[in-house]
Amino acid sequence: MRARTTDWALALGVGLAFATGLWSLTAGRPDQWWIVALHGAGGLLVALLLVPKLRRVWPRVWPREPRAWLGLLSSVLALLVVATGVAWTAGGSLVLLGYHLLNWHILFGYALTAVVSLHMLARARPLRRADLAGRRQALSMALLLAGAAALWPLKGAAVAWLGLPGARRRFTGSRAWAHFTGNGFPVVSWVADRPRPADPALWRLRVDGLVAHPLALDLAALGRPDELDATLDCTGGFYTTQRWAGCRVGALLDRAGADPSATWVRFVSVTGYRWSLPLQQARDALVATHVGGEPLAHGHGAPARLVAPGERGFVWVKWLTRIELRDQPDPGQLLAINTSWLSPAGRGEGTWLPDEGGPPGPEDRSRL
Ligand SMILES: Nc1nc2c(c(=O)[nH]1)N[C@H]1C(S)=C(S)[C@@H](COP(=O)(O)O)O[C@H]1N2
Ligand SMILES: [Mo]
C-alpha cells in the first residue's frame, strides 16, 4: 500500500475506534453488541497497519528526527491501547497503580486520539486520487478491512477455546460480580459523589415539572409495589444482576398526572447528579428502595435510586430526590455528572433538606 493510503487508513482506524469506544460506554442492551464489535475491528485495523507504518518510518524515527517523535509516540500509544484492550477482553485482571486494564485502555485511547490529531495537524499530507486508484490499492485495502473485521470474532473464539476468563465477560467487556446478593456488589461513583446518609424520615421524592399535581412522597407513600430483575453494568468494568424493588416510574407519573406536552423525564440526585430519559423509556424504569429484599445501603443510593434497564450504570442516579417532567432533553446533564461531587451535598456537607434540621454533626459524615 502507498504511504499516504496507509497513513489515512490508520487515521480512519483511530477515529473509528475512538468514536465507537465513546459510544460503547453508553451501550447497555445486548442488541448493541455491534458497537463494541466495530470498536474492536477499528482497534485491530490500527494494529494491522502499524506493521507497514513502523517498517517505513523506523529508520527515520530512531536516529534523530525530533519532528517524528509525535509519530513514534502515536505508535507506542497505539500498541498500549491494543494490548490493554485485547488483554482486558481476554479476561486479564492486572492492576497497575490502582487502575485496572480497562481504565488504562480508556486513558491510553484518549491520549492516542489527542496525539494522532496533533501528529496529523503537523504532518498529514492530503490524500490524492492516485493513492486510492488501482487494483493493488483497492485489493490491499479490502484485505485489510476484511482482516480487521474477521480478527475480532476470531479473538472471541480463541478466548473461548482457551477457556480464558474473558469468555464469561458481558458483551460490553464487563466482568460478572456477585449476582443476586442484595447489597453485596461494589459501590461506585462516576467521579467522587459521596453525600452523607439521608434521614429516611425526612427524605422526600418530588415529582414535578409538567404535571397536573406535583408530588412530594415519603417512603411510605412511594411504597414498594413493583419488582424487577435488571443488570447494572458500570463503564468501570463490572456488572451485576439483582432483583430490585420499589415503584415503577410510570405509576408515579400517572399519580402526578403527566402533561401531554411532557416528552422527557429528568432524574435528579441530592448531589446535583442528574440524567434524563425519553418519557416512554422512563415509564419502564424503577425507583428502587430495595435490592434482593434488603433496603438499599447508603452507598447504593438509599433511600432510593433509579434502576434503568438497558442503560449503563452511570444513568442509574443514586440518592434520588426529584423526578421532573420536561418537554426537551437536558444537554447540561453531561456537565452535571462530572461536577456533582464538587457540590456541598456531593462533598458530604449540608443536610439533604436545607429547610429541615440543623447543620450535620461531623460524626454523621459518610465515606463511600
Ligand atoms: N448521584 C450519583 N448517582 C450515581 C453515580 C454518582 O456518582 N452519583 N454514579 C453512577 C455510576 S457511574 C454507577 S456505575 C452506578 C453505581 O452504582 P452502585 O454504587 O450501586 O454500584 O451509580 C450511578 N449513579
Ligand atoms: Mo459506573
Short mmCIF file of C-alpha atoms and ligand atoms in Angstrom, two decimals:
data_model
loop_
_atom_site.label_atom_id
_atom_site.label_comp_id
_atom_site.label_asym_id
_atom_site.label_seq_id
_atom_site.Cartn_x
_atom_site.Cartn_y
_atom_site.Cartn_z
CA MET A 1 0.00 0.00 0.00
CA ARG A 2 1.10 3.56 -0.65
CA ALA A 3 2.40 5.60 2.25
CA ARG A 4 -0.47 8.06 2.24
CA THR A 5 -3.05 5.34 1.95
CA THR A 6 -1.56 3.59 4.99
CA ASP A 7 -1.49 6.83 6.96
CA TRP A 8 -5.07 7.77 6.18
CA ALA A 9 -6.26 4.25 6.87
CA LEU A 10 -4.52 4.50 10.25
CA ALA A 11 -6.28 7.78 10.94
CA LEU A 12 -9.56 6.14 9.94
CA GLY A 13 -8.89 3.25 12.33
CA VAL A 14 -8.07 5.56 15.24
CA GLY A 15 -11.12 7.75 14.52
CA LEU A 16 -13.42 4.75 14.26
CA ALA A 17 -12.06 3.17 17.44
CA PHE A 18 -12.35 6.46 19.33
CA ALA A 19 -15.92 7.18 18.23
CA THR A 20 -17.17 3.64 18.83
CA GLY A 21 -15.21 3.47 22.09
CA LEU A 22 -17.03 6.51 23.44
CA TRP A 23 -20.31 5.22 22.08
CA SER A 24 -19.79 1.78 23.63
CA LEU A 25 -19.71 3.43 27.07
CA THR A 26 -23.42 4.12 26.61
CA ALA A 27 -24.29 0.70 25.15
CA GLY A 28 -26.18 -1.39 27.69
CA ARG A 29 -28.58 -3.53 25.66
CA PRO A 30 -27.32 -6.83 24.21
CA ASP A 31 -28.59 -5.85 20.75
CA GLN A 32 -25.96 -3.07 20.79
CA TRP A 33 -23.10 -5.62 20.65
CA TRP A 34 -22.17 -4.40 17.18
CA ILE A 35 -20.93 -1.07 18.58
CA VAL A 36 -18.38 -2.95 20.65
CA ALA A 37 -17.55 -5.20 17.67
CA LEU A 38 -16.89 -2.14 15.46
CA HIS A 39 -14.68 -0.77 18.22
CA GLY A 40 -12.69 -3.98 18.27
CA ALA A 41 -12.37 -4.03 14.48
CA GLY A 42 -11.22 -0.38 14.44
CA GLY A 43 -8.57 -1.15 17.03
CA LEU A 44 -7.35 -4.24 15.20
CA LEU A 45 -7.22 -2.29 11.93
CA VAL A 46 -4.80 0.06 13.69
CA ALA A 47 -2.79 -2.91 14.95
CA LEU A 48 -2.52 -4.41 11.44
CA LEU A 49 -1.46 -1.11 9.88
CA LEU A 50 1.22 -0.46 12.47
CA VAL A 51 3.37 -3.13 10.84
CA PRO A 52 3.83 -1.38 7.46
CA LYS A 53 3.85 2.02 9.11
CA LEU A 54 6.67 1.20 11.52
CA ARG A 55 8.67 -0.59 8.83
CA ARG A 56 8.52 2.57 6.77
CA VAL A 57 9.28 5.20 9.36
CA TRP A 58 11.53 3.34 11.78
CA PRO A 59 14.83 4.26 10.04
CA ARG A 60 13.86 7.95 10.22
CA VAL A 61 12.47 7.97 13.72
CA TRP A 62 15.17 6.25 15.56
CA PRO A 63 18.29 8.27 14.81
CA ARG A 64 17.34 11.90 15.23
CA GLU A 65 14.32 13.48 13.72
CA PRO A 66 12.52 15.22 16.60
CA ARG A 67 9.59 16.08 14.35
CA ALA A 68 8.88 12.37 14.01
CA TRP A 69 8.57 11.86 17.75
CA LEU A 70 4.85 12.56 17.82
CA GLY A 71 4.56 9.77 15.29
CA LEU A 72 6.64 7.46 17.44
CA LEU A 73 4.58 8.36 20.50
CA SER A 74 1.41 7.56 18.49
CA SER A 75 2.77 4.12 17.66
CA VAL A 76 3.72 3.37 21.26
CA LEU A 77 0.31 4.53 22.48
CA ALA A 78 -1.43 2.51 19.76
CA LEU A 79 0.41 -0.62 20.89
CA LEU A 80 -0.57 0.07 24.51
CA VAL A 81 -4.22 0.67 23.63
CA VAL A 82 -4.49 -2.50 21.57
CA ALA A 83 -2.61 -4.58 24.15
CA THR A 84 -4.71 -3.39 27.11
CA GLY A 85 -7.95 -3.77 25.13
CA VAL A 86 -7.20 -7.31 23.99
CA ALA A 87 -5.87 -8.31 27.42
CA TRP A 88 -8.95 -6.93 29.20
CA THR A 89 -11.43 -8.69 26.90
CA ALA A 90 -9.40 -11.90 27.24
CA GLY A 91 -10.03 -11.70 30.98
CA GLY A 92 -6.83 -10.07 32.20
CA SER A 93 -7.01 -8.81 35.78
CA LEU A 94 -3.79 -6.85 36.05
CA VAL A 95 -3.99 -3.78 38.31
CA LEU A 96 -1.33 -1.07 37.93
CA LEU A 97 -1.18 1.92 40.26
CA GLY A 98 -4.70 1.17 41.40
CA TYR A 99 -6.15 1.13 37.89
CA HIS A 100 -7.12 -1.99 36.02
CA LEU A 101 -6.62 -2.76 32.34
CA LEU A 102 -9.89 -1.20 31.19
CA ASN A 103 -9.12 2.10 32.95
CA TRP A 104 -5.69 2.18 31.30
CA HIS A 105 -7.20 1.24 27.94
CA ILE A 106 -9.57 4.22 28.09
CA LEU A 107 -6.80 6.57 29.25
CA PHE A 108 -4.39 5.43 26.51
CA GLY A 109 -7.25 5.69 23.99
CA TYR A 110 -7.86 9.36 24.80
CA ALA A 111 -4.12 10.05 24.69
CA LEU A 112 -3.72 8.25 21.34
CA THR A 113 -6.56 10.23 19.78
CA ALA A 114 -5.06 13.50 21.00
CA VAL A 115 -1.52 12.68 19.83
CA VAL A 116 -2.66 11.38 16.44
CA SER A 117 -4.69 14.56 15.93
CA LEU A 118 -1.61 16.69 16.67
CA HIS A 119 0.57 14.48 14.51
CA MET A 120 -1.86 14.90 11.61
CA LEU A 121 -2.03 18.66 12.07
CA ALA A 122 1.76 18.76 11.92
CA ARG A 123 2.42 16.28 9.13
CA ALA A 124 -0.63 14.99 7.29
CA ARG A 125 -0.48 15.18 3.54
CA PRO A 126 -3.73 15.25 1.58
CA LEU A 127 -4.91 12.06 0.02
CA ARG A 128 -4.70 12.12 -3.78
CA ARG A 129 -6.85 10.21 -6.17
CA ALA A 130 -3.79 8.20 -7.18
CA ASP A 131 -3.42 6.95 -3.60
CA LEU A 132 -6.70 5.12 -3.91
CA ALA A 133 -6.71 4.17 -7.60
CA GLY A 134 -5.54 0.87 -8.98
CA ARG A 135 -6.35 -2.76 -8.36
CA ARG A 136 -3.46 -3.26 -5.94
CA GLN A 137 -4.54 -0.44 -3.65
CA ALA A 138 -8.17 -1.50 -3.70
CA LEU A 139 -7.23 -5.11 -3.06
CA SER A 140 -4.92 -4.43 -0.14
CA MET A 141 -7.45 -2.06 1.40
CA ALA A 142 -10.23 -4.63 1.08
CA LEU A 143 -7.99 -7.34 2.56
CA LEU A 144 -7.11 -5.11 5.44
CA LEU A 145 -10.67 -4.17 6.30
CA ALA A 146 -11.79 -7.79 5.99
CA GLY A 147 -8.85 -8.89 8.14
CA ALA A 148 -9.66 -6.37 10.86
CA ALA A 149 -13.35 -7.32 10.79
CA ALA A 150 -12.51 -11.05 11.00
CA LEU A 151 -9.92 -10.70 13.75
CA TRP A 152 -12.42 -9.51 16.38
CA PRO A 153 -14.69 -12.58 16.30
CA LEU A 154 -11.57 -14.75 15.92
CA LYS A 155 -10.20 -13.26 19.11
CA GLY A 156 -13.51 -14.05 20.85
CA ALA A 157 -13.40 -17.62 19.58
CA ALA A 158 -9.80 -18.04 20.70
CA VAL A 159 -10.60 -16.73 24.19
CA ALA A 160 -13.50 -19.18 24.46
CA TRP A 161 -11.47 -22.11 23.08
CA LEU A 162 -8.61 -21.45 25.51
CA GLY A 163 -11.14 -21.19 28.34
CA LEU A 164 -9.79 -17.77 29.38
CA PRO A 165 -11.81 -15.84 31.98
CA GLY A 166 -12.76 -13.31 29.31
CA ALA A 167 -15.15 -15.89 27.86
CA ARG A 168 -17.52 -15.10 30.73
CA ARG A 169 -17.46 -11.34 30.16
CA ARG A 170 -20.58 -9.50 29.09
CA PHE A 171 -20.66 -8.17 25.51
CA THR A 172 -19.54 -4.81 26.93
CA GLY A 173 -16.38 -6.42 28.31
CA SER A 174 -17.60 -6.06 31.91
CA ARG A 175 -16.91 -8.87 34.35
CA ALA A 176 -19.64 -10.53 36.43
CA TRP A 177 -19.84 -9.57 40.07
CA ALA A 178 -21.97 -11.00 42.89
CA HIS A 179 -25.32 -11.55 41.14
CA PHE A 180 -28.44 -11.68 43.34
CA THR A 181 -26.62 -10.80 46.55
CA GLY A 182 -28.61 -7.81 47.77
CA ASN A 183 -26.21 -5.02 48.67
CA GLY A 184 -23.12 -7.20 48.15
CA PHE A 185 -21.85 -5.64 44.92
CA PRO A 186 -19.33 -2.78 44.56
CA VAL A 187 -20.17 0.81 45.41
CA VAL A 188 -19.13 3.16 42.60
CA SER A 189 -19.40 6.84 41.81
CA TRP A 190 -18.99 8.38 38.36
CA VAL A 191 -16.42 10.81 39.72
CA ALA A 192 -16.47 11.15 43.51
CA ASP A 193 -20.01 11.80 44.72
CA ARG A 194 -20.29 10.92 48.41
CA PRO A 195 -23.23 12.58 50.12
CA ARG A 196 -23.88 11.94 53.80
CA PRO A 197 -26.65 9.44 54.50
CA ALA A 198 -30.22 10.70 54.31
CA ASP A 199 -32.53 10.61 57.27
CA PRO A 200 -35.26 8.36 55.80
CA ALA A 201 -37.87 10.14 57.95
CA LEU A 202 -37.04 13.49 56.35
CA TRP A 203 -36.46 12.23 52.81
CA ARG A 204 -39.00 13.17 50.13
CA LEU A 205 -39.16 12.36 46.43
CA ARG A 206 -40.57 15.24 44.45
CA VAL A 207 -42.35 14.55 41.16
CA ASP A 208 -42.88 17.85 39.39
CA GLY A 209 -42.38 19.84 36.20
CA LEU A 210 -45.02 19.24 33.53
CA VAL A 211 -47.53 17.50 35.81
CA ALA A 212 -51.05 18.30 36.98
CA HIS A 213 -50.35 17.64 40.68
CA PRO A 214 -46.76 17.88 41.88
CA LEU A 215 -45.98 15.21 44.48
CA ALA A 216 -43.66 15.03 47.47
CA LEU A 217 -43.63 11.39 48.54
CA ASP A 218 -42.11 9.91 51.66
CA LEU A 219 -41.01 6.28 51.71
CA ALA A 220 -44.39 5.00 52.85
CA ALA A 221 -46.22 6.92 50.12
CA LEU A 222 -43.77 5.69 47.50
CA GLY A 223 -44.38 2.08 48.54
CA ARG A 224 -42.80 -0.97 47.01
CA PRO A 225 -45.40 -2.48 44.67
CA ASP A 226 -43.03 -3.37 41.83
CA GLU A 227 -40.12 -5.74 41.39
CA LEU A 228 -37.70 -6.16 38.53
CA ASP A 229 -34.51 -8.10 37.69
CA ALA A 230 -32.04 -5.80 35.97
CA THR A 231 -28.33 -5.61 35.24
CA LEU A 232 -26.20 -2.72 36.43
CA ASP A 233 -23.22 -2.55 34.04
CA CYS A 234 -20.63 0.04 35.09
CA THR A 235 -18.32 1.55 32.47
CA GLY A 236 -15.61 0.88 35.04
CA GLY A 237 -15.83 -2.78 34.04
CA PHE A 238 -18.15 -4.83 36.28
CA TYR A 239 -21.77 -5.88 36.00
CA THR A 240 -24.21 -7.33 38.46
CA THR A 241 -27.74 -8.63 38.02
CA GLN A 242 -30.02 -8.04 41.00
CA ARG A 243 -33.68 -8.11 41.99
CA TRP A 244 -34.75 -4.52 42.61
CA ALA A 245 -37.96 -3.43 44.31
CA GLY A 246 -39.71 -0.09 44.54
CA CYS A 247 -42.17 1.78 42.36
CA ARG A 248 -42.36 1.95 38.58
CA VAL A 249 -41.73 5.46 37.28
CA GLY A 250 -44.78 5.10 35.02
CA ALA A 251 -47.04 4.66 38.07
CA LEU A 252 -45.55 7.78 39.69
CA LEU A 253 -46.13 9.79 36.51
CA ASP A 254 -49.74 8.64 36.43
CA ARG A 255 -50.21 9.63 40.06
CA ALA A 256 -48.82 13.10 39.30
CA GLY A 257 -50.82 13.42 36.07
CA ALA A 258 -48.22 13.83 33.33
CA ASP A 259 -48.99 16.71 30.98
CA PRO A 260 -49.41 15.64 27.31
CA SER A 261 -46.57 18.03 26.38
CA ALA A 262 -44.05 16.08 28.50
CA THR A 263 -41.51 14.14 26.42
CA TRP A 264 -38.50 13.73 28.75
CA VAL A 265 -38.08 12.78 32.38
CA ARG A 266 -35.15 14.08 34.38
CA PHE A 267 -33.89 12.21 37.45
CA VAL A 268 -32.02 14.36 39.96
CA SER A 269 -29.84 13.34 42.90
CA VAL A 270 -29.39 15.30 46.10
CA THR A 271 -25.82 15.93 44.89
CA GLY A 272 -26.97 17.55 41.63
CA TYR A 273 -26.02 14.47 39.60
CA ARG A 274 -28.78 14.07 37.01
CA TRP A 275 -29.76 12.24 33.84
CA SER A 276 -32.88 12.16 31.65
CA LEU A 277 -34.68 9.53 29.66
CA PRO A 278 -37.33 9.80 26.93
CA LEU A 279 -40.77 9.54 28.51
CA GLN A 280 -41.67 6.07 27.23
CA GLN A 281 -38.39 4.57 28.39
CA ALA A 282 -38.62 6.39 31.71
CA ARG A 283 -42.03 4.83 32.40
CA ASP A 284 -40.44 1.36 32.42
CA ALA A 285 -37.69 2.36 34.85
CA LEU A 286 -37.96 1.76 38.59
CA VAL A 287 -37.43 3.96 41.60
CA ALA A 288 -35.81 1.29 43.76
CA THR A 289 -35.71 1.34 47.54
CA HIS A 290 -34.72 -2.32 47.94
CA VAL A 291 -32.29 -4.78 46.39
CA GLY A 292 -32.54 -8.53 46.97
CA GLY A 293 -35.16 -7.91 49.67
CA GLU A 294 -32.85 -5.61 51.68
CA PRO A 295 -33.27 -1.85 51.95
CA LEU A 296 -30.68 -0.18 49.70
CA ALA A 297 -27.40 0.52 51.51
CA HIS A 298 -26.33 4.15 51.65
CA GLY A 299 -23.54 3.60 49.10
CA HIS A 300 -26.01 2.15 46.62
CA GLY A 301 -28.20 5.25 46.76
CA ALA A 302 -30.51 4.96 49.80
CA PRO A 303 -33.27 5.82 50.31
CA ALA A 304 -34.00 5.48 46.58
CA ARG A 305 -32.18 5.18 43.28
CA LEU A 306 -33.09 4.88 39.63
CA VAL A 307 -32.95 1.44 38.03
CA ALA A 308 -32.88 1.98 34.26
CA PRO A 309 -32.82 -1.41 32.49
CA GLY A 310 -30.72 -1.42 29.31
CA GLU A 311 -28.82 1.73 30.33
CA ARG A 312 -25.24 1.71 31.63
CA GLY A 313 -24.66 2.20 35.35
CA PHE A 314 -23.95 5.93 35.15
CA VAL A 315 -27.60 6.53 34.23
CA TRP A 316 -28.82 4.83 37.45
CA VAL A 317 -28.99 8.04 39.53
CA LYS A 318 -28.42 7.36 43.24
CA TRP A 319 -29.73 9.32 46.25
CA LEU A 320 -32.71 10.37 44.13
CA THR A 321 -34.70 13.38 45.32
CA ARG A 322 -36.54 14.64 42.25
CA ILE A 323 -38.24 13.44 39.09
CA GLU A 324 -39.02 16.26 36.71
CA LEU A 325 -41.14 16.08 33.56
CA ARG A 326 -39.90 18.22 30.70
CA ASP A 327 -40.57 18.88 27.04
CA GLN A 328 -36.93 18.70 25.99
CA PRO A 329 -33.72 16.77 26.68
CA ASP A 330 -31.08 18.14 29.04
CA PRO A 331 -27.67 18.85 27.47
CA GLY A 332 -26.40 20.19 30.82
CA GLN A 333 -26.52 16.71 32.34
CA LEU A 334 -23.11 15.84 30.87
CA LEU A 335 -21.56 18.65 32.87
CA ALA A 336 -23.69 17.85 35.92
CA ILE A 337 -22.46 14.26 36.27
CA ASN A 338 -18.86 15.45 36.15
CA THR A 339 -19.23 18.27 38.67
CA SER A 340 -21.79 16.94 41.17
CA TRP A 341 -19.01 15.79 43.51
CA LEU A 342 -18.00 19.45 43.96
CA SER A 343 -21.43 20.48 45.24
CA PRO A 344 -21.80 20.76 49.02
CA ALA A 345 -24.08 17.70 49.12
CA GLY A 346 -21.72 15.81 46.79
CA ARG A 347 -18.83 16.53 49.17
CA GLY A 348 -20.82 15.21 52.12
CA GLU A 349 -21.75 18.56 53.60
CA GLY A 350 -25.10 20.09 54.47
CA THR A 351 -28.43 18.45 55.06
CA TRP A 352 -30.49 16.69 52.47
CA LEU A 353 -33.32 19.12 53.04
CA PRO A 354 -31.85 22.54 53.82
CA ASP A 355 -35.04 23.76 55.46
CA GLU A 356 -35.38 20.87 57.89
CA GLY A 357 -32.97 20.17 60.73
CA GLY A 358 -29.73 21.95 61.58
CA PRO A 359 -26.24 21.52 60.17
CA PRO A 360 -24.91 17.97 60.36
CA GLY A 361 -22.55 16.86 63.09
CA PRO A 362 -19.14 15.70 61.87
CA GLU A 363 -19.91 12.17 63.10
CA ASP A 364 -22.75 11.96 60.60
CA ARG A 365 -20.44 12.08 57.63
CA SER A 366 -20.11 9.04 55.47
CA ARG A 367 -17.37 7.82 53.22
CA LEU A 368 -18.36 5.75 50.26
N1 LIG B 1 -25.78 10.54 42.43
C1 LIG B 1 -24.98 9.69 41.77
N2 LIG B 1 -25.51 8.61 41.18
C2 LIG B 1 -24.71 7.72 40.54
C3 LIG B 1 -23.30 7.92 40.44
C4 LIG B 1 -22.78 9.10 41.05
O1 LIG B 1 -21.57 9.35 41.03
N3 LIG B 1 -23.64 9.95 41.72
N4 LIG B 1 -22.51 7.02 39.79
C5 LIG B 1 -23.17 6.19 38.76
C6 LIG B 1 -22.32 5.11 38.28
S1 LIG B 1 -21.03 5.50 37.26
C7 LIG B 1 -22.64 3.79 38.51
S2 LIG B 1 -21.80 2.53 37.76
C8 LIG B 1 -23.68 3.43 39.49
C9 LIG B 1 -23.05 2.56 40.55
O2 LIG B 1 -23.99 2.11 41.46
P1 LIG B 1 -23.53 1.28 42.74
O3 LIG B 1 -22.62 2.16 43.56
O4 LIG B 1 -24.79 0.91 43.44
O5 LIG B 1 -22.78 0.08 42.23
O6 LIG B 1 -24.28 4.55 40.09
C10 LIG B 1 -24.52 5.65 39.22
N5 LIG B 1 -25.28 6.65 39.95
MO MO B 2 -20.07 3.49 36.54
#
